[in-house]
Amino acid sequence: MKKKIGVKILGTGSYFPEKVLTNLDLEKIVDTSDEWISARTGIKERRVSEKNEPTSELAFRASVEAFKFANILPKQVDMIIVATITPDMFFPSTACFLQRKLNIPSVPAFDLSASCSGFIYGISVAKAFIESGLYKKILLVGADELTKITDWTDRNTCVLFGDGAGAMVLSASHENDDILSVFLGADGSYSNLLFLPAGGTFNPATVDTVNERLHTVKMYGKEVFRVAVPKMVFAAEKALEFSGKKLEDVKLFIPHQANMRIIMAVAKKIGISIDKVFVNIHKTGNVSSATTITALDEAIKSGRLKSGDIVELVAFGGGFTWGASVIRI
Ligand code: UT7
């Protein structure tokens, strides 16, 4: 019988822009306080990209790190996937811009849109392509610049977001199978709670849409919070069940970094102790598609994880979308 093709994680990388925006800086922009932001979200500061630093640039820098770690050359990958909701342009895809920056010859490259769950969706797509035997080495990136679609007059949202990118190189393997499970979900009936109203075909850009700030994120935070917790718990429990592992086997739980109170509530409901939960929201804010992969990269590079450890990633975002994945690093 033909042996099943497994997936090996060859390496990870991440990149955050240099510029730091603290809560104290935000106090000067909108009616807010470090005290409110810290207590309600856990965020202390976030990174903000420059005007001439598009999403593909962050993706490029994270990818270079991942290739270094994986000890392979960019030209060795045969597919590029970028999970993002803040592409450089509507088209071509950010994956194509990244391909150009990495000087990778003609391999398929495309973007994937699943909001903050984008990287987990990407893991699922990369796993399926590799297991199918069609592709052998995939560069998967989660990259977003939400600060470029933020309404800096809206204190309900502008304190929450940051920019960043994370990358993972995955390879076909006959010895390893590092993606133990993936579970995905979505419910479009919630699409009116977290969205960007204009600029698409529903509401094309006009002077009015710009003046009305309709090219920025709109969110009904309380409602999002209410759905996020049970969906993240459900996804995490399903992915764990499908992986055949027990909660005790999980060395580190890496949740989407949107709000410290969401992270605590999810951890409590799953029954995992907070010392096994990775948190970096205080210094990154919500970096959307990039949260789980940048956190994973930091956990690996800081020595918190070692080879062979079991990790669970879980995310939730606009759509709504959600997903979780149990992996071995
Ligand atoms: O990544 C995708 C998923 N996104 C999320 O998971 C985000 C989910 N939602 C949240 O994290 C929270 O709902 C927020 C952090 C967005 C808001 O926290 P909250 O505890 O739900 O606050 P709230 O929206 O109910 O607002 C409470 C009060 C309001 O004042 P009143 O009406 O009670 O007088 C707001 O106007 O806090 C006020 N407020 C602020 N005050 C100071 C809202 N934003 C701010 C602010 N600074 N930045």
mmCIF file of C-alpha atoms and ligand atoms in Angstrom:
data_model
loop_
_atom_site.group_PDB
_atom_site.id
_atom_site.type_symbol
_atom_site.label_atom_id
_atom_site.label_comp_id
_atom_site.label_asym_id
_atom_site.label_seq_id
_atom_site.Cartn_x
_atom_site.Cartn_y
_atom_site.Cartn_z
ATOM 1 C CA MET A 1 0.000 0.000 0.000
ATOM 2 C CA LYS A 2 1.193 3.540 -0.780
ATOM 3 C CA LYS A 3 2.579 5.267 2.339
ATOM 4 C CA LYS A 4 0.668 8.367 3.524
ATOM 5 C CA ILE A 5 2.507 11.616 2.938
ATOM 6 C CA GLY A 6 3.093 13.479 6.190
ATOM 7 C CA VAL A 7 3.817 17.172 6.771
ATOM 8 C CA LYS A 8 6.984 18.391 8.432
ATOM 9 C CA ILE A 9 7.329 21.925 9.778
ATOM 10 C CA LEU A 10 10.781 22.986 8.603
ATOM 11 C CA GLY A 11 10.934 26.422 10.184
ATOM 12 C CA THR A 12 9.165 29.595 11.289
ATOM 13 C CA GLY A 13 9.923 33.302 11.202
ATOM 14 C CA SER A 14 8.307 36.563 12.164
ATOM 15 C CA TYR A 15 8.659 40.276 11.722
ATOM 16 C CA PHE A 16 7.183 43.362 13.357
ATOM 17 C CA PRO A 17 7.719 46.927 12.131
ATOM 18 C CA GLU A 18 10.140 49.096 14.132
ATOM 19 C CA LYS A 19 7.736 51.863 15.100
ATOM 20 C CA VAL A 20 6.127 51.409 18.530
ATOM 21 C CA LEU A 21 2.811 53.036 19.421
ATOM 22 C CA THR A 22 2.132 52.940 23.163
ATOM 23 C CA ASN A 23 -1.107 53.416 25.046
ATOM 24 C CA LEU A 24 0.293 56.739 26.259
ATOM 25 C CA ASP A 25 0.721 57.802 22.618
ATOM 26 C CA LEU A 26 -2.931 56.883 21.997
ATOM 27 C CA GLU A 27 -4.026 59.034 24.929
ATOM 28 C CA LYS A 28 -2.909 61.986 22.806
ATOM 29 C CA ILE A 29 -5.003 60.891 19.804
ATOM 30 C CA VAL A 30 -8.364 59.800 21.262
ATOM 31 C CA ASP A 31 -10.230 59.992 24.555
ATOM 32 C CA THR A 32 -8.716 56.898 26.161
ATOM 33 C CA SER A 33 -6.261 55.911 28.869
ATOM 34 C CA ASP A 34 -3.487 53.411 29.394
ATOM 35 C CA GLU A 35 -5.492 52.186 32.371
ATOM 36 C CA TRP A 36 -8.625 51.433 30.276
ATOM 37 C CA ILE A 37 -6.742 49.770 27.419
ATOM 38 C CA SER A 38 -4.571 47.655 29.746
ATOM 39 C CA ALA A 39 -7.464 46.555 31.940
ATOM 40 C CA ARG A 40 -9.983 45.890 29.127
ATOM 41 C CA THR A 41 -7.618 44.328 26.563
ATOM 42 C CA GLY A 42 -4.168 43.554 28.029
ATOM 43 C CA ILE A 43 -2.506 45.638 25.317
ATOM 44 C CA LYS A 44 0.286 48.051 26.308
ATOM 45 C CA GLU A 45 1.809 48.799 22.924
ATOM 46 C CA ARG A 46 1.689 47.730 19.281
ATOM 47 C CA ARG A 47 3.897 48.031 16.194
ATOM 48 C CA VAL A 48 2.896 50.260 13.300
ATOM 49 C CA SER A 49 4.163 49.940 9.738
ATOM 50 C CA GLU A 50 5.490 52.889 7.778
ATOM 51 C CA LYS A 51 3.597 54.352 4.826
ATOM 52 C CA ASN A 52 6.034 52.764 2.371
ATOM 53 C CA GLU A 53 6.020 49.393 4.180
ATOM 54 C CA PRO A 54 3.140 47.336 2.745
ATOM 55 C CA THR A 55 1.979 43.946 4.018
ATOM 56 C CA SER A 56 4.178 42.135 1.479
ATOM 57 C CA GLU A 57 7.247 43.793 3.024
ATOM 58 C CA LEU A 58 6.457 42.413 6.487
ATOM 59 C CA ALA A 59 5.661 39.056 4.868
ATOM 60 C CA PHE A 60 9.003 39.172 3.044
ATOM 61 C CA ARG A 61 11.007 39.801 6.202
ATOM 62 C CA ALA A 62 9.183 37.064 8.136
ATOM 63 C CA SER A 63 9.709 34.642 5.219
ATOM 64 C CA VAL A 64 13.446 35.347 5.046
ATOM 65 C CA GLU A 65 13.655 34.426 8.761
ATOM 66 C CA ALA A 66 11.649 31.254 8.192
ATOM 67 C CA PHE A 67 13.859 30.166 5.277
ATOM 68 C CA LYS A 68 16.967 30.774 7.401
ATOM 69 C CA PHE A 69 15.515 28.644 10.201
ATOM 70 C CA ALA A 70 14.373 25.940 7.764
ATOM 71 C CA ASN A 71 17.801 26.006 6.122
ATOM 72 C CA ILE A 72 16.369 25.991 2.620
ATOM 73 C CA LEU A 73 16.361 28.515 -0.210
ATOM 74 C CA PRO A 74 13.185 30.385 -1.217
ATOM 75 C CA LYS A 75 13.379 28.885 -4.711
ATOM 76 C CA GLN A 76 12.911 25.409 -3.210
ATOM 77 C CA VAL A 77 9.241 26.043 -2.360
ATOM 78 C CA ASP A 78 6.627 25.053 -4.903
ATOM 79 C CA MET A 79 3.706 27.079 -3.520
ATOM 80 C CA ILE A 80 3.193 30.396 -1.692
ATOM 81 C CA ILE A 81 0.110 31.120 0.418
ATOM 82 C CA VAL A 82 -0.449 34.436 2.205
ATOM 83 C CA ALA A 83 -3.288 34.730 4.712
ATOM 84 C CA THR A 84 -4.232 38.391 4.914
ATOM 85 C CA ILE A 85 -7.166 40.798 4.995
ATOM 86 C CA THR A 86 -4.946 43.811 4.346
ATOM 87 C CA PRO A 87 -3.391 43.009 0.967
ATOM 88 C CA ASP A 88 -1.005 45.474 -0.696
ATOM 89 C CA MET A 89 -3.653 45.912 -3.406
ATOM 90 C CA PHE A 90 -6.945 44.284 -4.376
ATOM 91 C CA PHE A 91 -4.915 42.508 -7.022
ATOM 92 C CA PRO A 92 -2.412 41.135 -7.757
ATOM 93 C CA SER A 93 -2.318 39.056 -4.612
ATOM 94 C CA THR A 94 0.105 39.850 -1.815
ATOM 95 C CA ALA A 95 1.464 36.343 -2.395
ATOM 96 C CA CYS A 96 2.526 37.458 -5.909
ATOM 97 C CA PHE A 97 4.223 40.583 -4.509
ATOM 98 C CA LEU A 98 5.977 38.347 -1.997
ATOM 99 C CA GLN A 99 7.006 35.938 -4.731
ATOM 100 C CA ARG A 100 8.598 38.836 -6.590
ATOM 101 C CA LYS A 101 10.463 40.043 -3.478
ATOM 102 C CA LEU A 102 11.752 36.547 -2.740
ATOM 103 C CA ASN A 103 12.667 36.030 -6.383
ATOM 104 C CA ILE A 104 10.851 32.699 -6.507
ATOM 105 C CA PRO A 105 10.279 31.441 -10.058
ATOM 106 C CA SER A 106 6.836 30.534 -11.356
ATOM 107 C CA VAL A 107 5.111 28.515 -8.661
ATOM 108 C CA PRO A 108 1.457 29.004 -7.667
ATOM 109 C CA ALA A 109 0.930 31.935 -5.292
ATOM 110 C CA PHE A 110 -2.348 33.124 -3.814
ATOM 111 C CA ASP A 111 -3.942 34.948 -0.886
ATOM 112 C CA LEU A 112 -6.383 33.478 1.563
ATOM 113 C CA SER A 113 -8.959 35.615 3.385
ATOM 114 C CA ALA A 114 -10.268 34.326 6.693
ATOM 115 C CA SER A 115 -9.607 37.335 8.928
ATOM 116 C CA CYS A 116 -7.888 36.510 12.199
ATOM 117 C CA SER A 117 -8.305 32.758 11.579
ATOM 118 C CA GLY A 118 -6.371 33.088 8.307
ATOM 119 C CA PHE A 119 -3.210 31.338 9.416
ATOM 120 C CA ILE A 120 -5.100 28.296 10.758
ATOM 121 C CA TYR A 121 -7.076 28.130 7.501
ATOM 122 C CA GLY A 122 -3.698 28.318 5.745
ATOM 123 C CA ILE A 123 -2.344 25.374 7.726
ATOM 124 C CA SER A 124 -5.324 23.355 6.580
ATOM 125 C CA VAL A 125 -4.837 24.310 2.904
ATOM 126 C CA ALA A 126 -1.079 23.661 2.999
ATOM 127 C CA LYS A 127 -1.620 20.299 4.715
ATOM 128 C CA ALA A 128 -4.183 19.229 2.111
ATOM 129 C CA PHE A 129 -1.957 20.253 -0.825
ATOM 130 C CA ILE A 130 1.042 18.420 0.604
ATOM 131 C CA GLU A 131 -0.921 15.277 1.527
ATOM 132 C CA SER A 132 -2.394 15.210 -1.973
ATOM 133 C CA GLY A 133 1.115 14.761 -3.336
ATOM 134 C CA LEU A 134 0.689 17.746 -5.678
ATOM 135 C CA TYR A 135 3.079 20.066 -3.809
ATOM 136 C CA LYS A 136 6.113 19.307 -1.665
ATOM 137 C CA LYS A 137 7.262 22.513 -0.001
ATOM 138 C CA ILE A 138 4.954 25.378 0.873
ATOM 139 C CA LEU A 139 5.643 28.837 2.240
ATOM 140 C CA LEU A 140 2.685 29.842 4.407
ATOM 141 C CA VAL A 141 2.486 33.409 5.700
ATOM 142 C CA GLY A 142 0.071 35.226 7.988
ATOM 143 C CA ALA A 143 0.525 38.979 7.523
ATOM 144 C CA ASP A 144 -1.620 41.990 8.293
ATOM 145 C CA GLU A 145 -1.422 45.738 8.704
ATOM 146 C CA LEU A 146 -4.674 46.573 10.426
ATOM 147 C CA THR A 147 -3.317 49.997 11.405
ATOM 148 C CA LYS A 148 -3.690 50.947 7.727
ATOM 149 C CA ILE A 149 -7.452 50.285 7.873
ATOM 150 C CA THR A 150 -8.004 51.779 11.326
ATOM 151 C CA ASP A 151 -10.207 54.760 12.106
ATOM 152 C CA TRP A 152 -7.900 56.800 14.341
ATOM 153 C CA THR A 153 -10.875 58.808 15.632
ATOM 154 C CA ASP A 154 -12.718 55.708 16.914
ATOM 155 C CA ARG A 155 -11.496 54.775 20.389
ATOM 156 C CA ASN A 156 -13.558 51.564 20.283
ATOM 157 C CA THR A 157 -11.241 50.070 17.663
ATOM 158 C CA CYS A 158 -8.057 52.115 17.202
ATOM 159 C CA VAL A 159 -6.526 50.948 20.480
ATOM 160 C CA LEU A 160 -6.779 47.271 19.522
ATOM 161 C CA PHE A 161 -4.737 46.671 16.410
ATOM 162 C CA GLY A 162 -1.120 46.328 15.355
ATOM 163 C CA ASP A 163 0.914 45.194 12.345
ATOM 164 C CA GLY A 164 3.035 42.079 11.919
ATOM 165 C CA ALA A 165 3.808 38.973 9.897
ATOM 166 C CA GLY A 166 4.745 35.375 10.563
ATOM 167 C CA ALA A 167 5.852 32.624 8.203
ATOM 168 C CA MET A 168 6.143 28.851 8.219
ATOM 169 C CA VAL A 169 7.822 26.519 5.746
ATOM 170 C CA LEU A 170 6.134 23.115 5.464
ATOM 171 C CA SER A 171 7.431 20.092 3.626
ATOM 172 C CA ALA A 172 6.233 16.668 2.525
ATOM 173 C CA SER A 173 7.731 13.938 4.682
ATOM 174 C CA HIS A 174 7.634 10.180 4.994
ATOM 175 C CA GLU A 175 9.033 10.267 8.558
ATOM 176 C CA ASN A 176 7.143 13.144 10.196
ATOM 177 C CA ASP A 177 3.547 14.211 10.514
ATOM 178 C CA ASP A 178 3.625 17.476 12.443
ATOM 179 C CA ILE A 179 0.108 18.721 11.685
ATOM 180 C CA LEU A 180 -1.853 16.378 13.928
ATOM 181 C CA SER A 181 -5.234 17.991 13.307
ATOM 182 C CA VAL A 182 -7.020 21.058 11.979
ATOM 183 C CA PHE A 183 -10.588 22.090 12.687
ATOM 184 C CA LEU A 184 -12.224 25.017 10.867
ATOM 185 C CA GLY A 185 -15.564 26.791 11.075
ATOM 186 C CA ALA A 186 -17.381 29.879 9.832
ATOM 187 C CA ASP A 187 -20.784 31.514 10.172
ATOM 188 C CA GLY A 188 -21.552 34.275 7.689
ATOM 189 C CA SER A 189 -24.698 35.294 9.540
ATOM 190 C CA TYR A 190 -22.342 37.294 11.779
ATOM 191 C CA SER A 191 -20.734 39.137 8.847
ATOM 192 C CA ASN A 192 -22.276 42.448 9.965
ATOM 193 C CA LEU A 193 -20.442 42.571 13.313
ATOM 194 C CA LEU A 194 -16.830 42.957 12.184
ATOM 195 C CA PHE A 195 -16.167 44.284 8.702
ATOM 196 C CA LEU A 196 -14.746 46.939 6.397
ATOM 197 C CA PRO A 197 -17.758 48.542 4.701
ATOM 198 C CA ALA A 198 -16.337 50.187 1.591
ATOM 199 C CA GLY A 199 -13.806 49.714 -1.163
ATOM 200 C CA GLY A 200 -15.227 46.433 -2.394
ATOM 201 C CA THR A 201 -17.895 45.787 -5.017
ATOM 202 C CA PHE A 202 -20.661 46.158 -2.423
ATOM 203 C CA ASN A 203 -19.696 49.762 -1.785
ATOM 204 C CA PRO A 204 -17.050 50.983 -4.242
ATOM 205 C CA ALA A 205 -14.736 53.807 -3.212
ATOM 206 C CA THR A 206 -16.076 57.336 -3.673
ATOM 207 C CA VAL A 207 -15.239 60.676 -2.114
ATOM 208 C CA ASP A 208 -18.188 60.115 0.224
ATOM 209 C CA THR A 209 -17.014 56.688 1.400
ATOM 210 C CA VAL A 210 -13.634 58.213 2.215
ATOM 211 C CA ASN A 211 -15.164 61.178 4.032
ATOM 212 C CA GLU A 212 -17.400 58.830 6.024
ATOM 213 C CA ARG A 213 -14.367 56.708 6.985
ATOM 214 C CA LEU A 214 -15.964 53.601 5.489
ATOM 215 C CA HIS A 215 -12.566 52.218 4.493
ATOM 216 C CA THR A 216 -11.797 51.437 8.117
ATOM 217 C CA VAL A 217 -12.671 48.530 10.405
ATOM 218 C CA LYS A 218 -16.088 48.614 12.050
ATOM 219 C CA MET A 219 -16.652 46.321 15.001
ATOM 220 C CA TYR A 220 -19.369 45.649 17.541
ATOM 221 C CA GLY A 221 -16.853 44.573 20.149
ATOM 222 C CA LYS A 222 -19.154 43.265 22.852
ATOM 223 C CA GLU A 223 -21.044 41.003 20.411
ATOM 224 C CA VAL A 224 -17.779 39.754 18.913
ATOM 225 C CA PHE A 225 -16.465 38.973 22.389
ATOM 226 C CA ARG A 226 -19.626 37.033 23.252
ATOM 227 C CA VAL A 227 -19.324 34.700 20.245
ATOM 228 C CA ALA A 228 -15.509 34.486 20.215
ATOM 229 C CA VAL A 229 -15.169 32.670 23.534
ATOM 230 C CA PRO A 230 -17.507 29.679 22.888
ATOM 231 C CA LYS A 231 -16.347 29.277 19.270
ATOM 232 C CA MET A 232 -12.677 29.259 20.283
ATOM 233 C CA VAL A 233 -13.396 26.738 23.032
ATOM 234 C CA PHE A 234 -15.361 24.536 20.602
ATOM 235 C CA ALA A 235 -12.621 24.689 17.944
ATOM 236 C CA ALA A 236 -9.863 23.969 20.461
ATOM 237 C CA GLU A 237 -11.735 20.959 21.874
ATOM 238 C CA LYS A 238 -12.526 19.566 18.409
ATOM 239 C CA ALA A 239 -8.938 19.916 17.152
ATOM 240 C CA LEU A 240 -7.650 18.240 20.300
ATOM 241 C CA GLU A 241 -10.132 15.375 19.902
ATOM 242 C CA PHE A 242 -9.190 14.883 16.213
ATOM 243 C CA SER A 243 -5.474 14.904 17.082
ATOM 244 C CA GLY A 244 -5.877 11.937 19.426
ATOM 245 C CA LYS A 245 -3.982 13.892 22.095
ATOM 246 C CA LYS A 246 -5.059 14.839 25.607
ATOM 247 C CA LEU A 247 -4.943 18.295 27.164
ATOM 248 C CA GLU A 248 -2.026 17.113 29.345
ATOM 249 C CA ASP A 249 -0.034 16.387 26.161
ATOM 250 C CA VAL A 250 -0.247 20.042 25.060
ATOM 251 C CA LYS A 251 2.941 21.858 26.072
ATOM 252 C CA LEU A 252 1.711 25.257 24.979
ATOM 253 C CA PHE A 253 -1.652 26.697 24.014
ATOM 254 C CA ILE A 254 -1.422 29.636 21.577
ATOM 255 C CA PRO A 255 -4.696 31.533 21.253
ATOM 256 C CA HIS A 256 -5.443 34.426 18.917
ATOM 257 C CA GLN A 257 -4.270 37.593 20.668
ATOM 258 C CA ALA A 258 -7.312 39.905 20.466
ATOM 259 C CA ASN A 259 -8.117 40.493 24.103
ATOM 260 C CA MET A 260 -6.520 39.181 27.316
ATOM 261 C CA ARG A 261 -9.981 38.687 28.814
ATOM 262 C CA ILE A 262 -10.954 36.437 25.875
ATOM 263 C CA ILE A 263 -7.706 34.470 26.281
ATOM 264 C CA MET A 264 -8.338 33.979 30.029
ATOM 265 C CA ALA A 265 -11.978 32.978 29.501
ATOM 266 C CA VAL A 266 -11.080 30.434 26.795
ATOM 267 C CA ALA A 267 -8.258 28.935 28.879
ATOM 268 C CA LYS A 268 -10.550 28.624 31.893
ATOM 269 C CA LYS A 269 -13.337 26.925 29.920
ATOM 270 C CA ILE A 270 -10.925 24.477 28.279
ATOM 271 C CA GLY A 271 -9.357 23.763 31.656
ATOM 272 C CA ILE A 272 -5.780 24.627 30.755
ATOM 273 C CA SER A 273 -3.659 26.445 33.325
ATOM 274 C CA ILE A 274 -2.662 29.965 32.356
ATOM 275 C CA ASP A 275 1.077 29.168 32.657
ATOM 276 C CA LYS A 276 0.631 26.893 29.601
ATOM 277 C CA VAL A 277 -0.975 29.722 27.594
ATOM 278 C CA PHE A 278 1.231 31.915 25.423
ATOM 279 C CA VAL A 279 0.531 35.631 25.645
ATOM 280 C CA ASN A 280 2.263 38.463 23.803
ATOM 281 C CA ILE A 281 -0.724 40.755 23.244
ATOM 282 C CA HIS A 282 0.770 43.382 25.595
ATOM 283 C CA LYS A 283 3.459 44.209 23.036
ATOM 284 C CA THR A 284 1.751 43.380 19.715
ATOM 285 C CA GLY A 285 -1.950 44.204 19.957
ATOM 286 C CA ASN A 286 -4.195 42.257 17.596
ATOM 287 C CA VAL A 287 -2.194 41.489 14.436
ATOM 288 C CA SER A 288 -5.015 39.485 12.819
ATOM 289 C CA SER A 289 -3.758 36.663 10.537
ATOM 290 C CA ALA A 290 -0.303 36.993 12.076
ATOM 291 C CA THR A 291 -1.130 36.423 15.753
ATOM 292 C CA THR A 292 -0.783 32.662 16.129
ATOM 293 C CA ILE A 293 2.257 32.256 13.865
ATOM 294 C CA THR A 294 4.217 35.182 15.347
ATOM 295 C CA ALA A 295 3.434 33.889 18.841
ATOM 296 C CA LEU A 296 4.519 30.375 17.841
ATOM 297 C CA ASP A 297 7.748 31.729 16.384
ATOM 298 C CA GLU A 298 8.473 33.710 19.550
ATOM 299 C CA ALA A 299 7.775 30.655 21.723
ATOM 300 C CA ILE A 300 10.213 28.572 19.663
ATOM 301 C CA LYS A 301 12.977 31.198 19.427
ATOM 302 C CA SER A 302 12.777 32.109 23.118
ATOM 303 C CA GLY A 303 13.331 28.463 24.072
ATOM 304 C CA ARG A 304 9.881 28.003 25.560
ATOM 305 C CA LEU A 305 9.280 25.174 23.080
ATOM 306 C CA LYS A 306 11.651 22.467 22.014
ATOM 307 C CA SER A 307 11.582 20.040 19.130
ATOM 308 C CA GLY A 308 8.845 17.436 19.543
ATOM 309 C CA ASP A 309 6.588 19.574 21.761
ATOM 310 C CA ILE A 310 2.845 19.523 21.082
ATOM 311 C CA VAL A 311 1.243 22.941 20.579
ATOM 312 C CA GLU A 312 -2.351 23.944 20.006
ATOM 313 C CA LEU A 313 -3.204 27.087 18.014
ATOM 314 C CA VAL A 314 -6.708 28.552 18.066
ATOM 315 C CA ALA A 315 -8.135 31.661 16.418
ATOM 316 C CA PHE A 316 -11.336 33.582 15.780
ATOM 317 C CA GLY A 317 -12.117 36.504 13.485
ATOM 318 C CA GLY A 318 -14.397 38.432 11.171
ATOM 319 C CA GLY A 319 -16.852 36.397 9.124
ATOM 320 C CA PHE A 320 -17.102 34.991 11.714
ATOM 321 C CA THR A 321 -14.419 32.411 11.141
ATOM 322 C CA TRP A 322 -12.681 30.173 13.664
ATOM 323 C CA GLY A 323 -10.192 27.384 13.678
ATOM 324 C CA ALA A 324 -7.730 25.374 15.719
ATOM 325 C CA SER A 325 -4.802 23.134 14.946
ATOM 326 C CA VAL A 326 -2.708 20.750 17.007
ATOM 327 C CA ILE A 327 0.862 20.614 15.756
ATOM 328 C CA ARG A 328 4.192 19.100 16.723
ATOM 329 C CA ILE A 329 7.154 21.422 16.386
HETATM 330 O O1 UT7 B 1 -9.699 39.700 16.255
HETATM 331 C C1 UT7 B 1 -11.016 39.534 15.918
HETATM 332 C C2 UT7 B 1 -11.829 39.344 17.078
HETATM 333 N N1 UT7 B 1 -11.963 40.567 17.843
HETATM 334 C C3 UT7 B 1 -12.190 40.472 19.115
HETATM 335 O O2 UT7 B 1 -12.174 39.389 19.615
HETATM 336 C C4 UT7 B 1 -12.527 41.707 19.892
HETATM 337 C C5 UT7 B 1 -13.637 41.381 20.854
HETATM 338 N N2 UT7 B 1 -14.083 42.482 21.679
HETATM 339 C C6 UT7 B 1 -13.321 43.043 22.640
HETATM 340 O O3 UT7 B 1 -12.169 42.692 22.804
HETATM 341 C C7 UT7 B 1 -13.974 44.057 23.562
HETATM 342 O O4 UT7 B 1 -15.371 44.064 23.351
HETATM 343 C C8 UT7 B 1 -13.410 45.492 23.401
HETATM 344 C C9 UT7 B 1 -12.000 45.568 23.946
HETATM 345 C C10 UT7 B 1 -13.442 45.896 21.949
HETATM 346 C C11 UT7 B 1 -14.264 46.472 24.228
HETATM 347 O O5 UT7 B 1 -14.325 46.060 25.564
HETATM 348 P P1 UT7 B 1 -15.722 46.002 26.332
HETATM 349 O O6 UT7 B 1 -15.444 45.585 27.697
HETATM 350 O O7 UT7 B 1 -16.633 45.121 25.519
HETATM 351 O O8 UT7 B 1 -16.143 47.514 26.330
HETATM 352 P P2 UT7 B 1 -17.444 48.195 25.686
HETATM 353 O O9 UT7 B 1 -17.351 48.216 24.209
HETATM 354 O O10 UT7 B 1 -18.677 47.618 26.304
HETATM 355 O O11 UT7 B 1 -17.297 49.652 26.246
HETATM 356 C C12 UT7 B 1 -17.382 49.928 27.653
HETATM 357 C C13 UT7 B 1 -17.183 51.406 27.849
HETATM 358 C C14 UT7 B 1 -18.050 52.255 26.932
HETATM 359 O O12 UT7 B 1 -18.438 53.413 27.657
HETATM 360 P P3 UT7 B 1 -19.916 53.544 28.281
HETATM 361 O O13 UT7 B 1 -20.839 53.428 27.111
HETATM 362 O O14 UT7 B 1 -20.038 52.400 29.234
HETATM 363 O O15 UT7 B 1 -19.876 54.879 28.926
HETATM 364 C C15 UT7 B 1 -17.126 52.663 25.826
HETATM 365 O O16 UT7 B 1 -17.473 53.869 25.225
HETATM 366 O O17 UT7 B 1 -15.830 51.754 27.531
HETATM 367 C C16 UT7 B 1 -15.828 52.802 26.576
HETATM 368 N N3 UT7 B 1 -14.659 52.642 25.721
HETATM 369 C C17 UT7 B 1 -13.475 53.204 26.005
HETATM 370 N N4 UT7 B 1 -13.056 53.960 27.019
HETATM 371 C C18 UT7 B 1 -11.784 54.371 26.993
HETATM 372 C C19 UT7 B 1 -14.566 51.933 24.583
HETATM 373 N N5 UT7 B 1 -13.313 52.024 24.079
HETATM 374 C C20 UT7 B 1 -12.635 52.806 24.955
HETATM 375 C C21 UT7 B 1 -11.295 53.259 25.001
HETATM 376 N N6 UT7 B 1 -10.922 54.017 26.029
HETATM 377 N N7 UT7 B 1 -10.405 52.931 24.054
#
